[in-house]
Short mmCIF file of C-alpha atoms and ligand atoms in Angstrom, two decimals:
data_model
loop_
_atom_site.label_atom_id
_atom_site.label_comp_id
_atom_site.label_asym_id
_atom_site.label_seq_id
_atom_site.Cartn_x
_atom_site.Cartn_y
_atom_site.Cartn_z
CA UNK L 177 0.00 0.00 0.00
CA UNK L 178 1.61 3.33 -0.64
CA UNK L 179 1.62 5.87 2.06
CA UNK L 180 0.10 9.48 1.39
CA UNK L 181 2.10 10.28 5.00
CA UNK L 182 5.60 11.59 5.39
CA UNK L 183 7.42 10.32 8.49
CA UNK L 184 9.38 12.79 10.34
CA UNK L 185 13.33 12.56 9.61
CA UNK L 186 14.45 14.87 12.53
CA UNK L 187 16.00 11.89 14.06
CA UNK L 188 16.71 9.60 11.21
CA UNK L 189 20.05 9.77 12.31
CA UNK L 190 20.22 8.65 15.81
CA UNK L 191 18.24 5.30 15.18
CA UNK L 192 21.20 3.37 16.28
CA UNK L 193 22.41 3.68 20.09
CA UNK L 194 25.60 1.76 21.38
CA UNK L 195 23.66 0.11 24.05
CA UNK L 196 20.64 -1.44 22.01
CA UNK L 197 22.97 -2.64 19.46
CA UNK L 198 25.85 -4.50 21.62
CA UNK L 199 23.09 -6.11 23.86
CA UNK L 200 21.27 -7.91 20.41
CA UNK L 201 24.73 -8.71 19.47
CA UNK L 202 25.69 -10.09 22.70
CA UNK L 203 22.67 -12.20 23.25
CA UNK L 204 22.70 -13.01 19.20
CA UNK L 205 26.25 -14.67 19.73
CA UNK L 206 25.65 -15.65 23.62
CA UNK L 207 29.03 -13.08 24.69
CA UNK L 208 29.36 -11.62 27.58
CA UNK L 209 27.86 -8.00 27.03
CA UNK L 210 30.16 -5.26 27.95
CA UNK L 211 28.41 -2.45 26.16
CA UNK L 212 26.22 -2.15 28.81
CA UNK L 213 26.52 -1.73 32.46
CA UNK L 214 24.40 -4.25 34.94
CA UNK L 215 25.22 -5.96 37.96
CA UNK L 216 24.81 -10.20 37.31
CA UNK L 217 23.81 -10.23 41.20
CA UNK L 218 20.32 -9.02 43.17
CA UNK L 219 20.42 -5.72 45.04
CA UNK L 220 20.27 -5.89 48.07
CA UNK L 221 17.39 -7.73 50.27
CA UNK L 222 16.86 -4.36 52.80
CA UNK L 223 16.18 -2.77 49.21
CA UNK L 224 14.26 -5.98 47.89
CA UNK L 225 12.74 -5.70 50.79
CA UNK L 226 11.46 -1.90 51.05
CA UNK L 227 9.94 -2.29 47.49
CA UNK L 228 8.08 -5.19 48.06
CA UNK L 229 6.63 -3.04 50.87
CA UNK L 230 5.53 -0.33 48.81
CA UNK L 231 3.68 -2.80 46.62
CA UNK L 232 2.14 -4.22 49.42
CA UNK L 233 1.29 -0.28 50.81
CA UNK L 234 -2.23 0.06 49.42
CA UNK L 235 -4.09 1.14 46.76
CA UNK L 236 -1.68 4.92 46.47
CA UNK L 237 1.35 2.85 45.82
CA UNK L 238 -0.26 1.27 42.37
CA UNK L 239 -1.34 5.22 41.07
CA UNK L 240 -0.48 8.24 39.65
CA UNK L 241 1.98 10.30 42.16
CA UNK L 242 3.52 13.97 41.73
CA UNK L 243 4.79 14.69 38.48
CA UNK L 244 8.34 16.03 39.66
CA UNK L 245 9.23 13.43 42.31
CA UNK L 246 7.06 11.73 45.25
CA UNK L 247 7.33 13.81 48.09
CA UNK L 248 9.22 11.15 50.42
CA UNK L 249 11.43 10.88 47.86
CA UNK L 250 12.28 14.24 46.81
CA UNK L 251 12.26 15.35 50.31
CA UNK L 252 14.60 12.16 51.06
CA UNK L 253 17.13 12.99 48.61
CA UNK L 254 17.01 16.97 49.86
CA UNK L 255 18.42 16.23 53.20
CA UNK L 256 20.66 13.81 52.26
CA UNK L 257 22.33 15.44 49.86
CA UNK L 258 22.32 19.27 51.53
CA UNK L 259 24.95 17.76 53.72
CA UNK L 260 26.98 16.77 50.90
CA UNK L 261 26.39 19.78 48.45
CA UNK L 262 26.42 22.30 51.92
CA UNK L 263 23.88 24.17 50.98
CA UNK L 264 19.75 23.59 52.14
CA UNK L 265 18.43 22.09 48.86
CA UNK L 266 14.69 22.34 48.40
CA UNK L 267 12.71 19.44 47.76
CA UNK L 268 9.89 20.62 45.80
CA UNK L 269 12.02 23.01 43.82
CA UNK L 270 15.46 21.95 43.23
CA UNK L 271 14.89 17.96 42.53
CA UNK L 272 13.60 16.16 39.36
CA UNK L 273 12.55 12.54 39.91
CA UNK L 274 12.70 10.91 36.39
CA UNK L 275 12.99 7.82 34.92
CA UNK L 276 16.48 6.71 35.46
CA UNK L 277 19.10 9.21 34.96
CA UNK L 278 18.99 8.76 30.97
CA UNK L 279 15.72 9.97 30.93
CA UNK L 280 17.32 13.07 33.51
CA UNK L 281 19.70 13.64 30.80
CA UNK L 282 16.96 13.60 28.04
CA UNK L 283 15.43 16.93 29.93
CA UNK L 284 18.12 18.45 31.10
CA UNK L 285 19.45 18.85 26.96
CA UNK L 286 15.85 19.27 26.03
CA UNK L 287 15.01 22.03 28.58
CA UNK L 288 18.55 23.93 28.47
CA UNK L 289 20.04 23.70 24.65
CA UNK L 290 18.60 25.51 21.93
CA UNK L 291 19.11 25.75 18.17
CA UNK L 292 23.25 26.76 17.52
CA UNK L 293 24.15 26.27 20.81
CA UNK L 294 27.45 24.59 21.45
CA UNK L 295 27.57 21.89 24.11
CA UNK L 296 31.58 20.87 25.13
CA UNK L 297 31.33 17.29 25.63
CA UNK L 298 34.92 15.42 27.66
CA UNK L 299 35.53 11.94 25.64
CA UNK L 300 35.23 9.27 26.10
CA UNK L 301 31.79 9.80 26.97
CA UNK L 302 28.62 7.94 27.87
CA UNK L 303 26.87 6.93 24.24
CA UNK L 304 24.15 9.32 24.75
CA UNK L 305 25.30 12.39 25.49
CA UNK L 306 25.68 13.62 22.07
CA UNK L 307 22.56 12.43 19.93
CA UNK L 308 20.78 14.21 23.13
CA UNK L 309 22.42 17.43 22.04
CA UNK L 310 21.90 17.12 18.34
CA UNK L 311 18.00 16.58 19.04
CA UNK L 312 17.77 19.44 21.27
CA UNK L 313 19.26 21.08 17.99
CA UNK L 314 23.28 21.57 19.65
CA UNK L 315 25.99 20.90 18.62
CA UNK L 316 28.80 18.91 20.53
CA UNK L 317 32.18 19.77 20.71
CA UNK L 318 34.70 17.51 22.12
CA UNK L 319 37.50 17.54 23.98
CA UNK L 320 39.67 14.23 25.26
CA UNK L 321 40.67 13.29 28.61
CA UNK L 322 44.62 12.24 27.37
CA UNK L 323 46.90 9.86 29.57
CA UNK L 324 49.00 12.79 31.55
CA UNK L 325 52.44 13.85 30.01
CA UNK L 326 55.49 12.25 31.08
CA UNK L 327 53.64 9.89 33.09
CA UNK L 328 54.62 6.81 31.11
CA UNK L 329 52.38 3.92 30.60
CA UNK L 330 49.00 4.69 32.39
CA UNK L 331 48.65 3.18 35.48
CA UNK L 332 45.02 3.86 36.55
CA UNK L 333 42.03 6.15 35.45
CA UNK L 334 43.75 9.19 37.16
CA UNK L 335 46.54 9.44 34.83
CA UNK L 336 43.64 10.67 32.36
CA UNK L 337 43.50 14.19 32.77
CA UNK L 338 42.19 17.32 30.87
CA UNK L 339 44.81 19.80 29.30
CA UNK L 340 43.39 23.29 30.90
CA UNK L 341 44.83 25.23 27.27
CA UNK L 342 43.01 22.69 25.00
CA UNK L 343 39.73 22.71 26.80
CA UNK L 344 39.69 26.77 27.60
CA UNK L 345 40.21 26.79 23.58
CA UNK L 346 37.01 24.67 23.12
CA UNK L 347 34.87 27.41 25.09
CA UNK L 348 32.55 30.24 22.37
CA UNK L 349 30.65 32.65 22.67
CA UNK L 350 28.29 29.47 21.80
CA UNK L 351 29.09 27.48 24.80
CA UNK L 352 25.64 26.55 26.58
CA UNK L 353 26.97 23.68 28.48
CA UNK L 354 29.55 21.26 29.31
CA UNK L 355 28.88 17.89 30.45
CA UNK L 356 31.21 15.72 32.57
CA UNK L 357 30.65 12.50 33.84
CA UNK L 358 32.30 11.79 37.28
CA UNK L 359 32.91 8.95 38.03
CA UNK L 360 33.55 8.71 34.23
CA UNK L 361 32.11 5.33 32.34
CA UNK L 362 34.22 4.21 30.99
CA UNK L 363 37.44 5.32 32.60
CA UNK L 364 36.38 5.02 35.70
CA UNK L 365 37.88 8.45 36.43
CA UNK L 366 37.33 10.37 39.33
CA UNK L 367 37.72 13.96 38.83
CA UNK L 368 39.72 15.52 41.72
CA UNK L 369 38.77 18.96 43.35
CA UNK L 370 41.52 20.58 41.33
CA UNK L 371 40.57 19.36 38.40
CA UNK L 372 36.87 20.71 39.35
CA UNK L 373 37.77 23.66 39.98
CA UNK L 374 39.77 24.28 36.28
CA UNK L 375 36.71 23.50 35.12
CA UNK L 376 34.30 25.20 37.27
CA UNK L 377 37.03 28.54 37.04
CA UNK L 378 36.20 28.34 33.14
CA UNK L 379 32.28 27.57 33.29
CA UNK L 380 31.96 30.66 35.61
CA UNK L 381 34.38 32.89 33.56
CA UNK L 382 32.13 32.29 30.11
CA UNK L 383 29.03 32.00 32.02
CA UNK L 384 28.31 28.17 30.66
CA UNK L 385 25.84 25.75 32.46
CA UNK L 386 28.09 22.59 33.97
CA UNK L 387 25.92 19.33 33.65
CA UNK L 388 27.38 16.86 35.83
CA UNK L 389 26.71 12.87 35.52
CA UNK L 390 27.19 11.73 38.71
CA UNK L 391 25.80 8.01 38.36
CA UNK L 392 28.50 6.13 39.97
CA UNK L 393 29.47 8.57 42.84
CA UNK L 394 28.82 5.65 45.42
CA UNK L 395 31.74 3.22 42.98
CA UNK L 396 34.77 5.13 44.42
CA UNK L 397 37.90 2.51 45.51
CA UNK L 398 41.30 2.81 46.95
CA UNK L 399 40.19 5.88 49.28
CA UNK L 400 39.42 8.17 46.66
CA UNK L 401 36.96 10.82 47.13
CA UNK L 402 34.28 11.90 44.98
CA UNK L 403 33.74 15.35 44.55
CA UNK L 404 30.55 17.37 43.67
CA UNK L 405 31.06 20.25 41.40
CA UNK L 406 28.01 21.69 42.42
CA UNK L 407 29.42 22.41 45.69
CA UNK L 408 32.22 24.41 44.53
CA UNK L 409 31.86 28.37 44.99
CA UNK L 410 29.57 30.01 42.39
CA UNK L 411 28.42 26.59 40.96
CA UNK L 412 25.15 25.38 42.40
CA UNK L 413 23.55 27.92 40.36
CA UNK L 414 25.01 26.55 37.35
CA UNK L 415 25.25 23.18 37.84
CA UNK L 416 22.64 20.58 37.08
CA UNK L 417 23.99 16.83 38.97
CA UNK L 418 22.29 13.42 37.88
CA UNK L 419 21.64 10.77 39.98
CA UNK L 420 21.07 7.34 39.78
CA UNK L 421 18.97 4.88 42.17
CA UNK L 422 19.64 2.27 39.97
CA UNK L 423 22.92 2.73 39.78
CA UNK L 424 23.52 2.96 43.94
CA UNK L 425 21.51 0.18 45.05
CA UNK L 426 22.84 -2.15 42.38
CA UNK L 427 18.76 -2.19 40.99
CA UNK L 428 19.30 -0.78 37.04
CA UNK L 429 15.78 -2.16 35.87
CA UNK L 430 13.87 0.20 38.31
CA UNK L 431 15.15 3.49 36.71
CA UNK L 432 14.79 5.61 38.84
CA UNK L 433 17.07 8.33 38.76
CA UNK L 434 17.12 12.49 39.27
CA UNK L 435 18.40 15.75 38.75
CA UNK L 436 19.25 18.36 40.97
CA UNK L 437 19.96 21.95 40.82
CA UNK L 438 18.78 25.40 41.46
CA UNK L 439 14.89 25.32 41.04
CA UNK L 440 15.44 28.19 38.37
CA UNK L 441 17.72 25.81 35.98
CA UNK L 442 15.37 23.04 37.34
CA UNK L 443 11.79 24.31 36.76
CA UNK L 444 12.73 24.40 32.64
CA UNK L 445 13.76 20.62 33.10
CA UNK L 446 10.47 20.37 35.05
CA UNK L 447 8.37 21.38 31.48
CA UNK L 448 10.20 18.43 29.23
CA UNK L 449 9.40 16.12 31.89
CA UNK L 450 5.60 16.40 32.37
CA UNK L 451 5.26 16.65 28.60
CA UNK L 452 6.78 13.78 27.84
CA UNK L 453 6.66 10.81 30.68
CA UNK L 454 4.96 13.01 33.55
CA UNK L 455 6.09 10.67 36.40
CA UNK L 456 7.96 7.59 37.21
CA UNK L 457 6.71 4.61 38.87
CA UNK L 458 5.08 5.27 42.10
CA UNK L 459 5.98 1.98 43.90
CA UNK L 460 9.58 2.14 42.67
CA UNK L 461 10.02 5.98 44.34
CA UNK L 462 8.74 4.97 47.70
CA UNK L 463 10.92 2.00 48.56
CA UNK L 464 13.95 4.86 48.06
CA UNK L 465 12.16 6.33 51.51
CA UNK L 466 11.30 3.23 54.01
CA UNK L 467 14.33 2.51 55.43
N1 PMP R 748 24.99 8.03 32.90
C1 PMP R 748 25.95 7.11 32.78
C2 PMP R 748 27.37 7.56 32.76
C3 PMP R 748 25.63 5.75 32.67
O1 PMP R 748 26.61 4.84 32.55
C4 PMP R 748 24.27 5.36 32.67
C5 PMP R 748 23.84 3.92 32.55
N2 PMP R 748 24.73 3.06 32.00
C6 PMP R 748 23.30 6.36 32.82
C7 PMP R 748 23.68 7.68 32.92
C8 PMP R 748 21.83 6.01 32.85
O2 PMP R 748 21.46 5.61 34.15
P1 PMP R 748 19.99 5.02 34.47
O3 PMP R 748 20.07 3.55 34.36
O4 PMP R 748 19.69 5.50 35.86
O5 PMP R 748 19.05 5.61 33.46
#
């Protein structure tokens, strides 16, 4: 039958992701998938445990909840992380409940690029960053995280450091945003305060939004520390940090995941999200808040 209907083409060319690709492959050819991140073990049972209990909570726990975060959970993650950020965070403003942090990321781009703007993306990077910025109508510019000079063979993920010069040169009067991703996948990379605040120094000086993956910030070995850049002077206003439940408590398939930032950076996030998936599961949010 011929069509009379013309199917969009806006994103003809992101119809291939990484992620969906290896996993077919991987379970095509029974490998062992390493395109995509997953613990092979159950989370664990006090978190089993607290979400069976929320499906088992009554009739609320099976229905529509607030669009932006159920209230436990949002006011949850407010305390919690005020302590780490040092600063009071507000639960009803500054605090995004989505569906996982992918979906987190989808807004954030949505809600802060526009048509022309340049987003400075640090390679290697998490697959979706950049066909997020192309649909929002960005463009990404990259810069490379390069073993450190002189430091011989690379020993561990710290050796891969930022040159200050090269990225300062990547920053124009285009520059929206710059995304990092700390702990980085797949480096494993944790940024150091110094390094944060070369960055941070740079996103203040050119007045450019920092959007900071923060998915792994619980996977930290060997006594290093992980650092939020939105607690570094002048930066909570600038800053939006994702979160990932699924990616603390070891529980991917739940996606449930956030952003955070000042309510006036989050309330444009705040728009994508209830026109697109309004909330995330209601059951999933609450076992975040019973223990
Ligand atoms: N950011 C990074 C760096 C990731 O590795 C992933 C998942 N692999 C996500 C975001 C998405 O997290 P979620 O499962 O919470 O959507």
């Amino acid at each position: 039958m011929s069509s009379i209907f013309k199917i969009g083409n806006r994103n003809n060319s992101f119809d291939r992701t990484m992620a969906v690709e290896f996993t077919q492959l991987a379970a095509d050819y029974k490998a062992v998938n390493l395109g995509q991140g997953f613990p092979d073990f159950s989370p664990p049972s006090f978190v089993q445990e607290a979400f069976c209990k929320a499906l088992n909570g009554g009739f609320p726990m099976h229905q529509y909840t607030r669009a932006f975060g159920h209230p436990n959970l949002v006011k949850i993650l407010a305390k919690f992380f005020s302590r780490i950020v040092g600063r009071e965070i507000d639960p009803m403003e500054d605090i995004l409940v989505s569906v996982g942090a992918y979906q987190a990321l989808f807004c954030t781009f949505q809600a802060l690029i526009d048509e022309g703007d340049e987003v400075i993306i640090v390679e290697p990077f998490f697959d979706c960053y950049q066909p997020m910025v192309m649909m929002a109508g960005g463009t990404a510019v990259y810069v490379p995280l390069k073993p450190r000079e002189g430091c011989g063979p690379v020993l561990s993920s710290a050796d891969w450091v930022l040159s200050p010069e090269e990225l300062a040169s990547k920053f124009s009067p285009r520059t929206k945003a710059i995304v990092i991703n700390t702990p980085n996948n797949p480096l494993g990379k944790v940024y150091q305060r110094e390094e944060l605040q070369m960055i941070a120094d740079l996103c203040i000086k050119h007045d450019v939004i920092c959007i900071s993956d923060e998915v792994y910030e619980w996977l930290t070995y060997d006594g290093t520390k992980h650092v939020k850049i939105a607690s570094l002077p002048g930066m909570w206003e600038r800053t939006v940090t994702i979160g990932s439940a699924g990616k603390t408590f070891s529980a991917t398939g739940w996606k449930v995941g956030w952003a955070m930032g000042s309510g006036h950076i989050l309330k444009h996030l705040k728009t994508v999200h209830q026109n697109s998936v309004y909330h995330c599961a209601t059951a999933a949010q609450v076992k975040q808040c019973s223990f």
